[in-house]
Short mmCIF file of C-alpha atoms (C1' of nucleotides) in Angstrom, two decimals:
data_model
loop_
_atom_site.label_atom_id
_atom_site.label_comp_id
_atom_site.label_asym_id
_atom_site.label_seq_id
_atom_site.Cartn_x
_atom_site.Cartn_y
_atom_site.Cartn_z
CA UNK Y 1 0.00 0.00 0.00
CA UNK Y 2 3.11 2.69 0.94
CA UNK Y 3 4.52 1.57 -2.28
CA UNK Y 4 1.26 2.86 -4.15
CA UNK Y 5 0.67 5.49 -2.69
CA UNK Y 6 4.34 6.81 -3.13
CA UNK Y 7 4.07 6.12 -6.86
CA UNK Y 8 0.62 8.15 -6.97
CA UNK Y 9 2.24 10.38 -5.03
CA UNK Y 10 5.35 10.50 -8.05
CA UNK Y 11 3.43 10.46 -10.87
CA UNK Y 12 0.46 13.00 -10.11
CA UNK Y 13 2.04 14.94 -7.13
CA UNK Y 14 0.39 15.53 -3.32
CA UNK Y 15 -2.81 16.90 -4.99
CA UNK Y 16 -2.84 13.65 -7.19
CA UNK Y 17 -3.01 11.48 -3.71
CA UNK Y 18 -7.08 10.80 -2.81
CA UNK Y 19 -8.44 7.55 -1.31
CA UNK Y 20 -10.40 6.81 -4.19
CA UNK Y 21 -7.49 6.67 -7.01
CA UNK Y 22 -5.16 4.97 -4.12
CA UNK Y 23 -8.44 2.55 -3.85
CA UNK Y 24 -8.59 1.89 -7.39
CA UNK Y 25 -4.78 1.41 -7.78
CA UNK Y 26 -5.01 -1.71 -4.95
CA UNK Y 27 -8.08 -3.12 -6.43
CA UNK Y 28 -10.33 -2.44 -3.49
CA UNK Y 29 -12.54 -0.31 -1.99
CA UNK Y 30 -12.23 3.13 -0.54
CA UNK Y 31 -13.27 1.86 2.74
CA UNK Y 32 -10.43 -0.88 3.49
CA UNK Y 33 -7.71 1.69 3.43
CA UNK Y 34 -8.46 2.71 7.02
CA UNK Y 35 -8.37 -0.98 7.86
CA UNK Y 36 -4.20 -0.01 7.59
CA UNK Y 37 -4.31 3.59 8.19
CA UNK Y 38 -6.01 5.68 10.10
CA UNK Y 39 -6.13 8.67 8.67
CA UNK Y 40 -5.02 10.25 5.08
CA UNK Y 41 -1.73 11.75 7.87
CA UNK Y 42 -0.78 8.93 8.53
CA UNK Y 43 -0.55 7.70 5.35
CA UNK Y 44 1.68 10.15 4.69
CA UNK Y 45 3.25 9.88 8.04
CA UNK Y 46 4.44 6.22 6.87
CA UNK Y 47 4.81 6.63 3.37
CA UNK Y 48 7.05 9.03 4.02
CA UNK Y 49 9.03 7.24 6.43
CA UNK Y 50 9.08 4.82 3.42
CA UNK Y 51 10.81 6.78 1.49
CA UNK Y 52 13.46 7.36 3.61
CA UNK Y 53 14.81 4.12 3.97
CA UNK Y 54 16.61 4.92 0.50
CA UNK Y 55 18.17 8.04 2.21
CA UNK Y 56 19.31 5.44 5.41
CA UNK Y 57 20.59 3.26 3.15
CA UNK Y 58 22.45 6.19 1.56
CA UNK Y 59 24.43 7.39 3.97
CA UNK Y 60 24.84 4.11 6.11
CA UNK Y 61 28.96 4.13 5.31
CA UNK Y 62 28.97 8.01 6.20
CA UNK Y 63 30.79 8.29 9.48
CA UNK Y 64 34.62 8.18 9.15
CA UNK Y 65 35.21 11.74 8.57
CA UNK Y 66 35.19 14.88 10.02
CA UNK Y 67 32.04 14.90 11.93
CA UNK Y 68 31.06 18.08 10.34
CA UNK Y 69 31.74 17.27 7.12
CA UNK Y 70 29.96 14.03 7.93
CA UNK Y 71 27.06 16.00 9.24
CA UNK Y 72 27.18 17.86 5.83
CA UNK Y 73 27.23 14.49 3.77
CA UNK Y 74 23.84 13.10 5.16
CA UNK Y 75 21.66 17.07 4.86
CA UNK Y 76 22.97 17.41 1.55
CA UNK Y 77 21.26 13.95 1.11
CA UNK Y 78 18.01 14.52 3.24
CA UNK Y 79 17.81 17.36 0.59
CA UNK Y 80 17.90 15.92 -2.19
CA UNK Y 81 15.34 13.38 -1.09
CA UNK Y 82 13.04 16.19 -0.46
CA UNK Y 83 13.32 18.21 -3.08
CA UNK Y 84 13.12 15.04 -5.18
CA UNK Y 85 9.79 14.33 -3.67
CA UNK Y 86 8.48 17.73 -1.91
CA UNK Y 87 5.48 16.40 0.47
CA UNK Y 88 8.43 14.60 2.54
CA UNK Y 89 9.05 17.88 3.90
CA UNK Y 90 5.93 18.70 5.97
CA UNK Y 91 5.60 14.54 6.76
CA UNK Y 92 9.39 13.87 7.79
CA UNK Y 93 9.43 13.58 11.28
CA UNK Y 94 6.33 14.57 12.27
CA UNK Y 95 5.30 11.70 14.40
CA UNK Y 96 8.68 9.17 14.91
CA UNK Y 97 6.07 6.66 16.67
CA UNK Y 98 5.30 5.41 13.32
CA UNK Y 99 8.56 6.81 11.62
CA UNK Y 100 11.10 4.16 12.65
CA UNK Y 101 13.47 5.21 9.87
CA UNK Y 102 13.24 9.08 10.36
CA UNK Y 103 14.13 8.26 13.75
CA UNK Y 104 17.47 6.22 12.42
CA UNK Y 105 18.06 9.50 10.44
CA UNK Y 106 17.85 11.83 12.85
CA UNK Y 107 19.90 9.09 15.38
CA UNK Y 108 22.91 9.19 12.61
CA UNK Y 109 23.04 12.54 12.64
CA UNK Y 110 23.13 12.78 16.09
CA UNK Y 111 26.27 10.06 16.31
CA UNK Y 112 28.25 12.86 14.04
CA UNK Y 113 27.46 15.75 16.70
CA UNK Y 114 28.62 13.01 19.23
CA UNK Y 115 32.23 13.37 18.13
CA UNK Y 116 32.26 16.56 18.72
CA UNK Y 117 33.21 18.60 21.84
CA UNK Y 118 30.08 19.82 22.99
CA UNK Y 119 27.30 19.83 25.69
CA UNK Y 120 24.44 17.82 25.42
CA UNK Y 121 22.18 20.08 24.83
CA UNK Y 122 24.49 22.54 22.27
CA UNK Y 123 24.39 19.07 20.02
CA UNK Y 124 20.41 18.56 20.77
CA UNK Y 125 20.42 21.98 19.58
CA UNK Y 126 23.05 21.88 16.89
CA UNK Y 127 21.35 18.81 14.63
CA UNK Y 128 17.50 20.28 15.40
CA UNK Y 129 19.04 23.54 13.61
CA UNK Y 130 20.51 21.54 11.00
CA UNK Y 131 17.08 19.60 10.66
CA UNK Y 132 15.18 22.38 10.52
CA UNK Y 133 17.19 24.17 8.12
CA UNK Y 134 17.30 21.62 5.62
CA UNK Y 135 13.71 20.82 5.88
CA UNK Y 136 12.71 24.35 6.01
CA UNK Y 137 14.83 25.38 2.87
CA UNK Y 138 13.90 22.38 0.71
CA UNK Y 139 9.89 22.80 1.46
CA UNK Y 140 10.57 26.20 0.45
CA UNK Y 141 11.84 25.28 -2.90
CA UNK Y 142 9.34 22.13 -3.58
CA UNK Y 143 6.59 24.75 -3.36
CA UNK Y 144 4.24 25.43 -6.84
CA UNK Y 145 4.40 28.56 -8.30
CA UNK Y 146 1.36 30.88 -6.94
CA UNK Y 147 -1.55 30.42 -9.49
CA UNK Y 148 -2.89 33.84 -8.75
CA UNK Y 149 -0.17 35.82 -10.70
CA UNK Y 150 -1.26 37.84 -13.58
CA UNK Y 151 -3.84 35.80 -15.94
CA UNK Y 152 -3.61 31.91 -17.18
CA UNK Y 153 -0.97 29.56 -16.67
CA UNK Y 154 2.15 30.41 -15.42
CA UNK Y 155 5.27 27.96 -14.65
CA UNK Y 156 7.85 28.66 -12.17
CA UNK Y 157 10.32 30.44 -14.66
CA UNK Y 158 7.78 33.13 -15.47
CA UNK Y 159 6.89 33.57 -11.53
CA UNK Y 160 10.51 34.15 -11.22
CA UNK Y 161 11.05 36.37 -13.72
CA UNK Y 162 8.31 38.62 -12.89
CA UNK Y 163 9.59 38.80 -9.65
CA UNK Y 164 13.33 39.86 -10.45
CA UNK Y 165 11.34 42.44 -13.35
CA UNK Y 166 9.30 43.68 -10.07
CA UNK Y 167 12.69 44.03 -7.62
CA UNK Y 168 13.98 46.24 -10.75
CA UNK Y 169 11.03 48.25 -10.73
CA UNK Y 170 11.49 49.63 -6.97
CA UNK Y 171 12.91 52.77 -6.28
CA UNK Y 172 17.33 51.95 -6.26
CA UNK Y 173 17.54 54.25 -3.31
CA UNK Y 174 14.39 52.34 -1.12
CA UNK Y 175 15.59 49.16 -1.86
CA UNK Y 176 19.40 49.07 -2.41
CA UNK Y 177 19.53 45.32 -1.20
CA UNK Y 178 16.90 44.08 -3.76
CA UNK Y 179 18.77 45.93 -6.55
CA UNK Y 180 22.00 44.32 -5.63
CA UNK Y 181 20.82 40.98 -5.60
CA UNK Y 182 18.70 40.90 -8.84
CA UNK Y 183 21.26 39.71 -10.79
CA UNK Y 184 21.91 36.81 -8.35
CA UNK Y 185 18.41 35.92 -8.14
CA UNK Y 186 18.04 35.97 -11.64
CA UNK Y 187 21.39 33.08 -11.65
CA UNK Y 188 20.61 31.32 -8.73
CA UNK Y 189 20.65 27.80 -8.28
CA UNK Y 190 18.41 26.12 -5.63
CA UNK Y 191 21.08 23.84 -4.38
CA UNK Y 192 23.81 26.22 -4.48
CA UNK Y 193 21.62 28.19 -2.09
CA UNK Y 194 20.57 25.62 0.03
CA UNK Y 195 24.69 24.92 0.18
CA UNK Y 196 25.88 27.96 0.96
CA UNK Y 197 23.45 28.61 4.09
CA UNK Y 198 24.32 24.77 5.17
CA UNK Y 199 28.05 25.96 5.36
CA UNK Y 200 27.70 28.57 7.55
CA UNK Y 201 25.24 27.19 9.73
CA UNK Y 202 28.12 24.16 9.74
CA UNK Y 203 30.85 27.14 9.82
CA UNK Y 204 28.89 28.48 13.58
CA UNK Y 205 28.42 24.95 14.69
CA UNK Y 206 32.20 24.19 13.99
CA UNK Y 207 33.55 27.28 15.79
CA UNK Y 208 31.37 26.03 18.92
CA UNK Y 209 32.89 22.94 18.51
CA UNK Y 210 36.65 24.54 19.25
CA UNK Y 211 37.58 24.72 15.36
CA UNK N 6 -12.02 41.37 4.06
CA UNK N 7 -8.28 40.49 4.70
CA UNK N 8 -9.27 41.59 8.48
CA UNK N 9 -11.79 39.10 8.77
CA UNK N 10 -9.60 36.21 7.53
CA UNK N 11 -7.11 36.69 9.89
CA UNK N 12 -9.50 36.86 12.56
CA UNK N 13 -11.51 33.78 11.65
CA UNK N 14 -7.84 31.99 11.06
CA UNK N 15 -6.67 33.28 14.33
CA UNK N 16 -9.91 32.46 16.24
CA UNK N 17 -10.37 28.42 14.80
CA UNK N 18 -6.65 28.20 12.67
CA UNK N 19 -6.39 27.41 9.11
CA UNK N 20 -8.81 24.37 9.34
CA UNK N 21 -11.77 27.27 10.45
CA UNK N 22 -10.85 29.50 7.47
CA UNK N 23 -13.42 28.47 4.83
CA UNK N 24 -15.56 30.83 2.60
CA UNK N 25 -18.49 30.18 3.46
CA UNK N 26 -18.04 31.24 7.25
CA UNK N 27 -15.71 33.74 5.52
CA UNK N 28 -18.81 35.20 3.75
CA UNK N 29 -20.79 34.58 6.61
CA UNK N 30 -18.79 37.24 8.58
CA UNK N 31 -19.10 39.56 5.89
CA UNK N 32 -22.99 39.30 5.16
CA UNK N 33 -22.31 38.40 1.98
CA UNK N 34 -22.29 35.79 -0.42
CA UNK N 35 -20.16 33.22 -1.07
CA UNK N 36 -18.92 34.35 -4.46
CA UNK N 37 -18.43 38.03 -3.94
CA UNK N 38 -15.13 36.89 -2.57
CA UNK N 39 -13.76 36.40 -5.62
CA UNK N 40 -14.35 39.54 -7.29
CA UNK N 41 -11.71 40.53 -4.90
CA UNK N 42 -9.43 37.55 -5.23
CA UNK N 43 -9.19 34.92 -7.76
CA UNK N 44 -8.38 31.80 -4.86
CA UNK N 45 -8.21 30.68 -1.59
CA UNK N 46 -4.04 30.39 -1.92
CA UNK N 47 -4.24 34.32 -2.63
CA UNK N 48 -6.76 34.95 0.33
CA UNK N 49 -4.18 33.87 2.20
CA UNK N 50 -1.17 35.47 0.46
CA UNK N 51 -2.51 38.24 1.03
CA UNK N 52 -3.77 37.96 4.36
CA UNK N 53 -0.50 37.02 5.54
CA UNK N 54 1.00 40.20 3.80
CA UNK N 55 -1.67 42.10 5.82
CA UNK N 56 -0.33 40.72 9.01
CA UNK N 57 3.21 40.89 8.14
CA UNK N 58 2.13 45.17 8.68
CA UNK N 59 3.10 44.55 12.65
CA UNK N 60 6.15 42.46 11.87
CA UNK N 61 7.57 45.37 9.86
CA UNK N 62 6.58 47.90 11.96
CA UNK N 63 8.09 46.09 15.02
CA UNK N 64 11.66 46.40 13.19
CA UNK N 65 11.42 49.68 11.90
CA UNK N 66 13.43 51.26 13.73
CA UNK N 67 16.08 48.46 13.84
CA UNK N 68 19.37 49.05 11.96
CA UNK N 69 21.58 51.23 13.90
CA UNK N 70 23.59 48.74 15.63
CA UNK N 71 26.30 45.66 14.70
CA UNK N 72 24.57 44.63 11.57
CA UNK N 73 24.54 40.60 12.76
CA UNK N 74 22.76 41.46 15.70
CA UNK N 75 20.07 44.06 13.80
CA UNK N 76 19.68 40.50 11.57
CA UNK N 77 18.69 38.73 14.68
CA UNK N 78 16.14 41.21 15.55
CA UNK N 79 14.62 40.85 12.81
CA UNK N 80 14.83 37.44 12.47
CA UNK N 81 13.16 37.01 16.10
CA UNK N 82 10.25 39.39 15.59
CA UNK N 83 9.40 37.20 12.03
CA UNK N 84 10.14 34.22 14.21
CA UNK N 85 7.71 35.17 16.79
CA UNK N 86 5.22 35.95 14.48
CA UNK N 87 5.04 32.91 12.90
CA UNK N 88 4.73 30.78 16.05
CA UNK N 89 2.01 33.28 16.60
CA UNK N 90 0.04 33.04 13.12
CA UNK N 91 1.52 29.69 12.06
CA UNK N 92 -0.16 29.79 9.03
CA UNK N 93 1.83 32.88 8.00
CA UNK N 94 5.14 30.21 7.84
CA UNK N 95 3.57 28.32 4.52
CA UNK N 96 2.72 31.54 2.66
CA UNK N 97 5.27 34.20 3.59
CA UNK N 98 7.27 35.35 0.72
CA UNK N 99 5.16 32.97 -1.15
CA UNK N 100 4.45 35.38 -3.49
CA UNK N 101 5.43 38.96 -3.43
CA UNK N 102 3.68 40.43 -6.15
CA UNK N 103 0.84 40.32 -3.78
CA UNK N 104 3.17 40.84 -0.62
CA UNK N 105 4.61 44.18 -0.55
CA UNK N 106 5.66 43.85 2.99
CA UNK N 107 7.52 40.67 2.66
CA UNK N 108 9.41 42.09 -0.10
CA UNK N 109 9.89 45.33 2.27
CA UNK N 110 11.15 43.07 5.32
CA UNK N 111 13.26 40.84 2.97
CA UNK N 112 15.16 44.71 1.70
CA UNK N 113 15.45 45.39 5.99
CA UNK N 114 17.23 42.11 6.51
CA UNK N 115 19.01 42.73 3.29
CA UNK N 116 20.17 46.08 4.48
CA UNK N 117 22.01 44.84 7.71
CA UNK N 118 23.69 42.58 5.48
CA UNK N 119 24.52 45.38 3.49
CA UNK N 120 26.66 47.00 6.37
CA UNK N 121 28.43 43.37 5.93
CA UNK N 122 31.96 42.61 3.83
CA UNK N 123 30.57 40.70 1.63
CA UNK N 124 30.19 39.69 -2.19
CA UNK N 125 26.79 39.63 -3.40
CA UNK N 126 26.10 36.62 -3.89
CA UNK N 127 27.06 36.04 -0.39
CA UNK N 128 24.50 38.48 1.20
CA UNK N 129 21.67 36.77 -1.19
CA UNK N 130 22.84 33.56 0.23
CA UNK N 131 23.12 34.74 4.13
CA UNK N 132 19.83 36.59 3.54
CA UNK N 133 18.00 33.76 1.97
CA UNK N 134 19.45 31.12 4.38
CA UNK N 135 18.08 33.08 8.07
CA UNK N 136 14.47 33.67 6.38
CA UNK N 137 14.86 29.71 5.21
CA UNK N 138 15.47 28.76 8.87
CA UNK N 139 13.32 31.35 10.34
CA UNK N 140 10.74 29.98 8.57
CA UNK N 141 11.17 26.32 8.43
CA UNK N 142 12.06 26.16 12.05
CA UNK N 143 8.64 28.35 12.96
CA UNK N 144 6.97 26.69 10.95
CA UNK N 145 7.53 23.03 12.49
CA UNK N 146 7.08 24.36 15.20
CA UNK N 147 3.83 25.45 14.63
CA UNK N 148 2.48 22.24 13.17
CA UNK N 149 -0.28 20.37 15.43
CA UNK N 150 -0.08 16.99 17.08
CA UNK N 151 -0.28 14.22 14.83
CA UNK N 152 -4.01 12.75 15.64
CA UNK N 153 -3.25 8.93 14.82
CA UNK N 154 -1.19 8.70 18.15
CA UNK N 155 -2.74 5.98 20.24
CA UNK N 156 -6.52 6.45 20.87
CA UNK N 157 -8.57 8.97 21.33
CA UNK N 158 -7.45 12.92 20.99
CA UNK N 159 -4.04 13.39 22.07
CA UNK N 160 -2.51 17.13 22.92
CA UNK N 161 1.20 18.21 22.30
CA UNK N 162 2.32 17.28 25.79
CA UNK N 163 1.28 14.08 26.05
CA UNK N 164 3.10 13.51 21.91
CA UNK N 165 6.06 14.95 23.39
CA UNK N 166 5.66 12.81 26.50
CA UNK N 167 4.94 9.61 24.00
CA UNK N 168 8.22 10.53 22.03
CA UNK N 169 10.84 10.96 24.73
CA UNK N 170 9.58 7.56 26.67
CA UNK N 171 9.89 6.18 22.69
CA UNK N 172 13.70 7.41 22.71
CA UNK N 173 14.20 5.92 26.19
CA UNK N 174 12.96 2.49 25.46
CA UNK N 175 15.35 2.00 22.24
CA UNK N 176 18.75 0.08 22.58
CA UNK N 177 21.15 2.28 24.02
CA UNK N 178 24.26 0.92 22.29
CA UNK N 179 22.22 1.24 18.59
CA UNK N 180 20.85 4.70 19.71
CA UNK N 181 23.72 6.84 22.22
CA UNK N 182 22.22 10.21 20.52
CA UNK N 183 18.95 10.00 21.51
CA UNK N 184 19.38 8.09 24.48
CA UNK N 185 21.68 11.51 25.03
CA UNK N 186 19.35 14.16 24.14
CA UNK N 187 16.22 12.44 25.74
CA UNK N 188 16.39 14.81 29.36
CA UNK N 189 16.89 18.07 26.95
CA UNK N 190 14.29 17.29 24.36
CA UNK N 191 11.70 16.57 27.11
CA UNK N 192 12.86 20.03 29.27
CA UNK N 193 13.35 21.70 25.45
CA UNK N 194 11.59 25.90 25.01
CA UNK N 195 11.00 25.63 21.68
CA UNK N 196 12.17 29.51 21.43
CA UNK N 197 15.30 28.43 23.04
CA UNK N 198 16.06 25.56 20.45
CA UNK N 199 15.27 28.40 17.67
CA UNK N 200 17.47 30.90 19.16
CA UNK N 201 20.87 28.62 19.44
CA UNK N 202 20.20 27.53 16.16
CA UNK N 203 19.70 31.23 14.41
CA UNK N 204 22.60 31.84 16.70
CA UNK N 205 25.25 28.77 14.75
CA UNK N 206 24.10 30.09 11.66
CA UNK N 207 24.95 33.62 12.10
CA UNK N 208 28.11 33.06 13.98
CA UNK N 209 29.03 31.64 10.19
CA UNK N 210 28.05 34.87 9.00
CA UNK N 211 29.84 36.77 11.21
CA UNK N 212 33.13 34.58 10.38
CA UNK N 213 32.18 34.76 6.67
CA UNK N 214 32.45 38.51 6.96
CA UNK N 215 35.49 38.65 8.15
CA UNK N 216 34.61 38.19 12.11
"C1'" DA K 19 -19.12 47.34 -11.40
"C1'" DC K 20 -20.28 44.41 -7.90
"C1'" DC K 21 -22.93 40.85 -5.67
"C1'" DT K 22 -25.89 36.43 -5.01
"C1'" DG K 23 -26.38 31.62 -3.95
"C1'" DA K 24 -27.61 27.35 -6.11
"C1'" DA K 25 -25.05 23.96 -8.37
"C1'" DC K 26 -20.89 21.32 -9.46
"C1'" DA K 27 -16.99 18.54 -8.73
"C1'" DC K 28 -14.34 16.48 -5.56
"C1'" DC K 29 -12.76 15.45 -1.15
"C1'" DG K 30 -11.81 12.44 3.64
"C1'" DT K 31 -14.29 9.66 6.60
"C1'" DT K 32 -17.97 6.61 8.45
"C1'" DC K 33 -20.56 2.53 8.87
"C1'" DA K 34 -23.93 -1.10 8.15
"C1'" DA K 35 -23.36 -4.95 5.72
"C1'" DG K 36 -20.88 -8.57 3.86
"C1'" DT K 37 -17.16 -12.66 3.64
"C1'" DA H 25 -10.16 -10.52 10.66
"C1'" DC H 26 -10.66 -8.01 6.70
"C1'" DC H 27 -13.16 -5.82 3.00
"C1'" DT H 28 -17.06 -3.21 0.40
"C1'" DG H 29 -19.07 0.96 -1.38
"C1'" DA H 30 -23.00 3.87 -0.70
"C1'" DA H 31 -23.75 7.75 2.05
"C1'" DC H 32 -22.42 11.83 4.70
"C1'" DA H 33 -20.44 16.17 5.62
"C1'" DC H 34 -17.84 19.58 3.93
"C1'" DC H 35 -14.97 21.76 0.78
"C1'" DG H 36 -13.26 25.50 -3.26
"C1'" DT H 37 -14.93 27.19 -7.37
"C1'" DT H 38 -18.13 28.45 -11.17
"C1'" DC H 39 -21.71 30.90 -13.31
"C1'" DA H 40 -26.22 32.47 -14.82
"C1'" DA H 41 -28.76 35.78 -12.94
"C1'" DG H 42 -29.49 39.84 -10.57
"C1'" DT H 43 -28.73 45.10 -9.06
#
DNA sequence: ACCTGAACACCGTTCAAGT
DNA sequence: ACCTGAACACCGTTCAAGT
């Protein structure tokens, strides 16, 4: 049933998921889903967790290196995951009683924070950030361009562009900052972003650490 | 209009926000609503824009002091907000054609970063990367208890209370992290967790920019 | 130009009934 | 123990009709 409802999930997206197409997929009725699941959350919940085994499996050999770099190796790969499939991000660890293998995840991540000098609660502290960071950014990213801008169809390279054409419509001396950055926006590359925040989030945690 | 939705969405959360009780509220009918906007995602685009009013007005008068620090500000006050509204965390900066004040609070964290040594590309990135975590840590924050827990309604507490007795009963040689972290997760301020992490990631900054 | 509200299409969830 | 599918309650959105 996970492995359905991940492939519905694939091929037609979150809004693509219903009980009736995930009914019709298993060759049963609507009804016998919550015979499994409770809810359509948890659903999600464990499909997600699912998923994740392929991002356990990933970085099962990580561990040998520099615990921050280490630490680097396995949100670089959490993000990918997500962006890969972007309703992981609002289902990955929201409820480790049924999400065995976020909890391994999050546990692995933890063991690279162990090898480094800190408190308890600085390392509690130091992988939540990194957690939330990575799931944060990479939601941000999976989302679909608003529907609402100007009229008809637009795809996310329009959205973008009419928001870099807007930035270079304010007034240069109100909004120095967005003027600067236009051009970057205009370049940018989601993972290169994602990167560069990762590093000096990595950068703090590593000067806390003693260097 | 935009008044009303944030108080119906502050009075019964997103789940109450619906527009017929919408249109109730406004002794109206259900479809006058969208002579003024073309779908619920932009109701609340712009709803959260309206909102976002305080947020801005809160940090107006930020930006005389060490430029990391005015960042911090900032990023508190949006933080705050969020766990506040936390509906604001999925469509902030979702779409600022329609957000004028996200796009004016994204130019007042860009102007502290501004008073940085930096290229850039690296203020985009540092700029992008404490709104990313802002957010994304807020906005997890924010989410409600999974419902599928055991029987019967279950609050926050008693989740949090399931999850830590989850971490204790796992094999402590397989699972030293969490076995670690269990006291401080169950004693954890959410705020607290937020603040140390903003706090890694802009001691990278800081480095970044030369110390 | 702005509003009305019935109607439509589509959901998650329940439950009496089956095997 | 496990499944069925009609029925229910509740959505966002549309649209012909009004003023």
């Amino acid at each position: 049933m996970l492995t359905e409802t991940v492939a519905l999930l694939d091929e037609h997206g979150e809004a693509g998921l219903n009980f009736r197409a995930l009914a019709g997929r298993l060759g049963g009725g609507v009804g016998s889903i919550y015979w499994y699941v409770s809810s359509k959350d948890e659903l999600l919940d464990r499909a997600s967790d699912h998923v994740l085994a392929d991002v356990l499996a990933a970085v099962a050999e990580v561990g040998g290196g520099d615990p921050v770099d280490d630490l680097r190796t396995i949100a670089v790969t959490l993000f990918d995951a997500i962006v890969d499939r972007p309703w992981l991000g609002a289902y990955f660890m929201r409820n480790t009683l049924v999400q065995p293998n976020a909890l391994r995840l999050f546990e692995t991540l933890g063991q690279q924070a162990l090898r480094l000098d800190l408190t308890a609660r600085q390392r509690f502290h130091a992988v939540s950030a990194v957690v939330g960071f990575v799931v944060g950014t990479a939601a941000d990213l999976g989302q679909e361009p608003p529907a609402e801008v100007l009229s008809g169809e637009v795809d996310r390279d329009e959205y973008l562009a009419a928001t870099v054409e807007q930035w270079r419509q304010l007034d240069a001396e109100a909004f120095p900052y967005l003027h600067e950055i236009a051009d970057e926006f205009e370049a940018h590359d989601d993972t290169d972003q994602f990167r560069a925040g990762l590093d000096l989030l990595l950068a703090g945690l590593r000067l806390q650490a003693g260097g």
